[in-house]
XYZ file of C-alpha atoms in Angstrom:
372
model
C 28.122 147.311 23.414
C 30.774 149.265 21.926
C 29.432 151.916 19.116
C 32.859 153.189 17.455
C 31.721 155.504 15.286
C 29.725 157.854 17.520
C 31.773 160.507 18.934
C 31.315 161.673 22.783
C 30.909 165.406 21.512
C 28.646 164.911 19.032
C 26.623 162.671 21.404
C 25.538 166.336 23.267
C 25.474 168.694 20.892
C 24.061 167.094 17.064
C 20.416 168.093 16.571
C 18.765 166.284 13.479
C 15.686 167.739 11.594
C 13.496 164.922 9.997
C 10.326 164.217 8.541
C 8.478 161.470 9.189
C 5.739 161.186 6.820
C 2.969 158.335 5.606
C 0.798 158.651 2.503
C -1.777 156.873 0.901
C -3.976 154.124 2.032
C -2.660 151.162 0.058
C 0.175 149.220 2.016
C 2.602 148.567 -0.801
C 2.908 152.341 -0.664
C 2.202 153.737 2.701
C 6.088 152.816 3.381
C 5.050 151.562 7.071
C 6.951 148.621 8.072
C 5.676 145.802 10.008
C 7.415 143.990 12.786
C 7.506 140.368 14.049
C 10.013 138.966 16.489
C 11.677 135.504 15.721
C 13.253 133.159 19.021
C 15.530 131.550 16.563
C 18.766 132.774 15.451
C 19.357 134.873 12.014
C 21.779 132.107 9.979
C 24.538 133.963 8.054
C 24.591 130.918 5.730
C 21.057 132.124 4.193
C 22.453 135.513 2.821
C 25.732 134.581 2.322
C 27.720 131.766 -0.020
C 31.861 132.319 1.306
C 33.731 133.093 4.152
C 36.922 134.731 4.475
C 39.331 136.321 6.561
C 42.189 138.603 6.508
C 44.924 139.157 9.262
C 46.632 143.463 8.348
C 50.575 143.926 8.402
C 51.663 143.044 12.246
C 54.769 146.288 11.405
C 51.493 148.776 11.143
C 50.101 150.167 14.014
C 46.031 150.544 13.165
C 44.417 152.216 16.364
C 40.936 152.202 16.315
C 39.231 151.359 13.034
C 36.700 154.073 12.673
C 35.626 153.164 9.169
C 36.751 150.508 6.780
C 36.172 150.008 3.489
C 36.769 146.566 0.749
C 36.953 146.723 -2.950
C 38.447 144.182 -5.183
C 41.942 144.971 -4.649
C 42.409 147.004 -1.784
C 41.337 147.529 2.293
C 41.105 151.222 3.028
C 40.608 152.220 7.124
C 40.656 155.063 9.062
C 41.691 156.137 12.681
C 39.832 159.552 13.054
C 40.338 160.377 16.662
C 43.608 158.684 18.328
C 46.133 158.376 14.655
C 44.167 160.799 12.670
C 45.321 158.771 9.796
C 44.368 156.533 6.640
C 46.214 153.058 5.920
C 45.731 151.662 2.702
C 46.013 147.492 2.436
C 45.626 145.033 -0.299
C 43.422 142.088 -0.069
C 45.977 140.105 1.409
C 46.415 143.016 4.358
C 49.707 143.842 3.030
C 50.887 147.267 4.226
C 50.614 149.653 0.749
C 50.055 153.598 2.014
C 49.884 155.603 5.295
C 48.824 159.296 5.823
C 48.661 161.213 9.120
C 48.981 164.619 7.682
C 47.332 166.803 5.417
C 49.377 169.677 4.648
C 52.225 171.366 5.981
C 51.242 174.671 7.046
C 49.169 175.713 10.341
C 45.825 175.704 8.363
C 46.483 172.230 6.737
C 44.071 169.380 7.513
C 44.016 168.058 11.134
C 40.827 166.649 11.204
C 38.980 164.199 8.857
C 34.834 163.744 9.030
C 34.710 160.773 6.829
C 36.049 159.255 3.521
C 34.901 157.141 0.525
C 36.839 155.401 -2.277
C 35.364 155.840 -5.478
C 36.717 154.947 -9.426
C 40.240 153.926 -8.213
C 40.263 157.304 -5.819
C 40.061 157.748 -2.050
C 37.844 160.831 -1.232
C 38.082 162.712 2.619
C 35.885 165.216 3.515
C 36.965 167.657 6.216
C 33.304 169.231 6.872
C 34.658 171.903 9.083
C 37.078 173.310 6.635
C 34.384 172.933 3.475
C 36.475 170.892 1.478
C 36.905 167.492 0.156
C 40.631 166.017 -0.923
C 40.778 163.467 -3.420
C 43.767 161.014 -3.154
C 44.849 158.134 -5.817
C 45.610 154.960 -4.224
C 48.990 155.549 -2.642
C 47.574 158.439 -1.074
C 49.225 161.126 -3.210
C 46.583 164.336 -3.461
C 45.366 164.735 -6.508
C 42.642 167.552 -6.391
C 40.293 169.643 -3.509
C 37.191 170.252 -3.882
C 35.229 173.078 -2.024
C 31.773 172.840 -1.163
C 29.092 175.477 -0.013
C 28.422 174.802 3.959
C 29.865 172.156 6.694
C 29.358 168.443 6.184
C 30.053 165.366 8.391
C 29.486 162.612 6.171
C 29.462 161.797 2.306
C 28.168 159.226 0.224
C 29.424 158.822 -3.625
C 27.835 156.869 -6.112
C 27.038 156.447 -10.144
C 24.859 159.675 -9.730
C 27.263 161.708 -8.163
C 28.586 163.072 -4.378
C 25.848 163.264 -1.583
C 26.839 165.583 1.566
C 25.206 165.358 5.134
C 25.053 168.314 6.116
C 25.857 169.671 9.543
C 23.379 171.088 11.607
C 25.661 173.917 13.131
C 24.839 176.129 10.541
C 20.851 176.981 11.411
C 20.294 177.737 7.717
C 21.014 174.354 6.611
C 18.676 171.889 8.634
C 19.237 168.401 8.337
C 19.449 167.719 4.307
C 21.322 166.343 1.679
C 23.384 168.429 -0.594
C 23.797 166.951 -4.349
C 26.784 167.299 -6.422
C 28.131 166.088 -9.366
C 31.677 164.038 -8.953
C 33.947 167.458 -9.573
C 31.935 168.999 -7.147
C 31.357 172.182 -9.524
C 27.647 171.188 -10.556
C 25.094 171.835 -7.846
C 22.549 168.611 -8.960
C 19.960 169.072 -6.170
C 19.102 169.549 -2.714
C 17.133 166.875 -0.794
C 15.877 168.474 2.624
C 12.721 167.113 4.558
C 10.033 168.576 5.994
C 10.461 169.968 9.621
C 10.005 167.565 12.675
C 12.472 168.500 15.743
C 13.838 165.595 17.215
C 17.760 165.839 19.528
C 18.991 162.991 18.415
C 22.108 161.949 20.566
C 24.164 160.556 17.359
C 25.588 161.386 14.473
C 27.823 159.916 11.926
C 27.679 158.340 8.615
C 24.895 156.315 8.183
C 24.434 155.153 5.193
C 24.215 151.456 3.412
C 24.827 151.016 -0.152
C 22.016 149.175 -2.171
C 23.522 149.446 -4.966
C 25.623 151.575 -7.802
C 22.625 154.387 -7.569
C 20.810 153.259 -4.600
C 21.690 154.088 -0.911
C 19.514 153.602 2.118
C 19.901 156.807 5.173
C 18.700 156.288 8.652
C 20.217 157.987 11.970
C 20.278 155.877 15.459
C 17.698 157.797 17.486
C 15.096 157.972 14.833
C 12.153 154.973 13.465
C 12.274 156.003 9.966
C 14.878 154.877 6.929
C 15.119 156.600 3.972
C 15.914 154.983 0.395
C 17.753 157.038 -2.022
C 17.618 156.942 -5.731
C 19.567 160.013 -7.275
C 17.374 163.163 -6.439
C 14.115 161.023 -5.624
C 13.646 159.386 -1.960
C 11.615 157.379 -0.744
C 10.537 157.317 3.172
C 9.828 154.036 5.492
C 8.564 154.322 9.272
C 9.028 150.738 11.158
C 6.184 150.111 13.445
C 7.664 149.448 16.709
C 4.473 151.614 18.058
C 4.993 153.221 21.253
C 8.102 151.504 22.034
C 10.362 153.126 20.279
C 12.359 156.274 21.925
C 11.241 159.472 21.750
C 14.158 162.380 21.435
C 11.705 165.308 21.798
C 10.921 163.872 25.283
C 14.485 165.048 26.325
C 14.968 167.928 24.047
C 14.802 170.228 26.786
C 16.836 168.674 29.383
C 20.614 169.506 30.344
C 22.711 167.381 28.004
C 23.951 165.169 30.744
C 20.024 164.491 31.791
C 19.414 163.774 28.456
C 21.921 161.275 27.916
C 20.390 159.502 31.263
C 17.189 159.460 29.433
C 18.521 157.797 26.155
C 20.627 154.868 28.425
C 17.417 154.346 30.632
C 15.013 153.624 27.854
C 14.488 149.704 27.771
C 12.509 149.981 24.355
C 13.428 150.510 21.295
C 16.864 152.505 20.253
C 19.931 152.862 18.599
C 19.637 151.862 14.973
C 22.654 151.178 14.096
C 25.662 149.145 11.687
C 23.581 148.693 8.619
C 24.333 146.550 5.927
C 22.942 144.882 2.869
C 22.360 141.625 3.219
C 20.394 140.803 0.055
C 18.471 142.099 -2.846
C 16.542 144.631 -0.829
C 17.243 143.420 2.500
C 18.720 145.609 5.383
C 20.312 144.335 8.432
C 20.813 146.337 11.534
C 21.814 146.128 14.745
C 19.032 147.619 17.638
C 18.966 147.901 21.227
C 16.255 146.383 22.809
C 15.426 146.248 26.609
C 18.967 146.983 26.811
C 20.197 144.586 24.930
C 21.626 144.352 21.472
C 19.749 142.910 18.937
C 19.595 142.544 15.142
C 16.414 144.000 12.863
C 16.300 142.575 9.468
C 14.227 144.962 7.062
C 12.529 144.060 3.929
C 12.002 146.907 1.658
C 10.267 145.390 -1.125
C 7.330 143.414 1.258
C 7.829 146.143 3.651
C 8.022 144.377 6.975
C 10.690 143.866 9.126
C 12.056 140.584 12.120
C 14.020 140.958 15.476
C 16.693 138.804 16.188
C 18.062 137.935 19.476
C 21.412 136.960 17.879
C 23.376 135.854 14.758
C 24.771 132.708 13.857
C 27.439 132.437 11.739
C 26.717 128.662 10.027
C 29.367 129.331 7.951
C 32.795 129.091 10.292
C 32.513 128.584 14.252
C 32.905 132.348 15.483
C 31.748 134.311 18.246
C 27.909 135.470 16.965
C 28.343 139.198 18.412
C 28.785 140.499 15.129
C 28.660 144.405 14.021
C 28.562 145.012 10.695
C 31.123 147.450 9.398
C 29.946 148.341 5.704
C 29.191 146.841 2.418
C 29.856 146.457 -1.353
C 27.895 145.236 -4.438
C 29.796 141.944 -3.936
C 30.907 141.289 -0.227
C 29.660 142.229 3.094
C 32.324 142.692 6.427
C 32.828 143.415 9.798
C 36.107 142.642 12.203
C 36.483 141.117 15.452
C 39.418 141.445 17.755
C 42.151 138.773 18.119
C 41.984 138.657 21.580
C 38.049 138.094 21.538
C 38.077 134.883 18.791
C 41.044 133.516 20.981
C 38.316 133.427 24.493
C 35.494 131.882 21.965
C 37.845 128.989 20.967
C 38.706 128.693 24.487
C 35.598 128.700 25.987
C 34.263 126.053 22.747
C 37.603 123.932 23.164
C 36.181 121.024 22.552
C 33.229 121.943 20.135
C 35.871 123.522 17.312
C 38.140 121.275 15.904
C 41.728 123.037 15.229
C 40.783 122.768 11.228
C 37.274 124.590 11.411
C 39.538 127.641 13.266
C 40.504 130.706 11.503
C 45.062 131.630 11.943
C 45.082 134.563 14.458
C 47.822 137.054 14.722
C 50.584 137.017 17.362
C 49.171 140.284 19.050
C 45.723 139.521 20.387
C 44.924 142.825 19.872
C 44.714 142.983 16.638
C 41.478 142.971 14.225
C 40.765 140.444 12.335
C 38.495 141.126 9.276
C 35.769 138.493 7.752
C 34.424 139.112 4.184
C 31.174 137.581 3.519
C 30.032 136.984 -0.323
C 26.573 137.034 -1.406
């Protein structure tokens, strides 16, 4: 499994501080998840109505998508490690706007953490440097916006700009820092009571529920957190003892440690969330080693495993990682080269009509928007 938006450096060195926490006796409210494990396959037909795909400008060379975003007119990606660029696309994947550099001068930008588009603007926070451009659309910089400590992930929403913030600094445990969109108004800070667990990931995590809710979770922890403006609320799936345990490892070398989080057969890795429906979460999770797919219900508060996915709605390979979500379409992308071997292999299953037009270079992305 192929997890492109953990980064081999961060994998040794992130430590996350959470709280874990469980009140009250009545199960509505206890925010304790149940699980239940399901042989068949999770049908991408139930959740979603359309299917469509979209092939980016062959001229463009796109690296490895790090992060990709959709909104109604335009396709928004990022390269953060081999480019260190942004590529904006319309819906059609029509080349529109490029940009690899981020100032001109030996203290200029070299080094993006993550970006969001927001209101017709594309915002890219550098974490290290404490500062957040905003671009319009064709990438022309518009405004910076300094904030108080590191960061190395943002959400924005209607109620403003939400900051991850790094644990480097050993004032600032894990927490979220509040702002409103100018970043000059200090709204709130969300921080959680102290519980030590090394997690071996870090990233953006973060799934959109909608315009003022978010959900937060981190890979090597049981717990998900749902966001509405300053107020959270917290929700522990019951995998029991199955699920990893960082502070186990805390105290090994970082190569021992990472030995520790490969060997564990149980429960791991939350990961590639996405809304599926009105309160509904899907994620992918390894299990025994294997990937899998949790779907969470928030509102009845229990949660299935899935073995795999099947995607009812167009004959296409079911290993499917979710890249993101809006209010109106969910996506992820799948290589060229890795569609191509599925027809192959399904030659005569697929009839040439029920496949999708590839592009000429196998190893391109292809990217599949799913409507609700």
């Amino acid at each position: 499994m192929k997890y492109k938006y953990f980064k081999t450096a961060k994998i040794l060195t992130s430590l996350i501080i959470w709280a874990i926490s469980c009140t009250g006796p009545d199960k509505k409210t206890s925010g304790l998840i149940s699980l239940s494990k399901s042989e068949e396959a999770l049908q991408l037909g139930t959740y979603f109505s359309n299917f469509e795909t979209v092939l980016f400008d062959q001229n463009q060379l796109i690296g490895q998508i790090d992060k990709l975003v959709v909104t109604d007119s335009l396709i928004v990606l990022t390269d953060f490690d081999l480019l260190k660029s942004i590529k904006v696309f319309n819906r059609q994947g029509e080349f529109m706007a490029s940009k690899d550099d981020f100032g001109d001068d030996p203290l200029a930008m070299g080094y993006f953490d993550d970006f969001e588009v927001f209101e017709g603007k594309i915002y890219v926070l550098d974490g290290n440097k404490r500062k957040i451009y905003v671009f319009d659309l064709g990438l022309n910089l518009l405004d910076e916006i300094a904030i108080s400590n590191p960061a190395s992930a943002f959400l924005i929403n209607r109620n403003g700009i939400f900051l991850y913030q790094m644990i480097g600094n050993p004032d600032f445990p894990f927490q979220l820092s509040f702002l409103s969109h100018s970043g000059k108004e200090a709204k709130g800070l969300i921080s959680f009571n102290p519980k030590l667990a090394e997690s071996p990931f870090s990233g953006s995590f973060f799934v959109k529920m909608n315009e003022e809710q978010f959900v937060h979770y981190n890979p090597g922890l049981d717990s998900i957190y749902l966001f509405s403006g300053e107020k959270h609320e917290s929700f522990k799936i019951d995998f029991g003892t199955q699920f990893i345990d960082l502070n186990q490892s805390k105290d090994l070398h970082p190569v021992e440690r990472l030995r520790f989080y490969n060997d564990f057969e149980g429960y791991k890795q939350l990961s590639f969330g996405v809304k599926v429906g009105e309160g509904l979460i899907l994620f992918g999770l390894s299990y025994e080693n294997k990937p899998h797919y949790l779907l969470v219900d928030l509102e009845n508060q229990k949660s299935t495993l899935f073995k795999t996915i099947k995607n009812n709605l167009k004959p296409l390979p079911s290993t499917i990682f979710f890249a993101a979500n809006s209010d109106k379409h969910a996506w992820y992308y799948q290589s060229a080269e890795q569609i191509e071997k599925f027809y192959e292999l399904n030659e005569s299953k697929i009839s040439l009509e029920n496949r999708i037009e590839l592009p000429e270079d196998i190893e391109s992305n292809v990217l599949v928007l799913l409507d609700y």
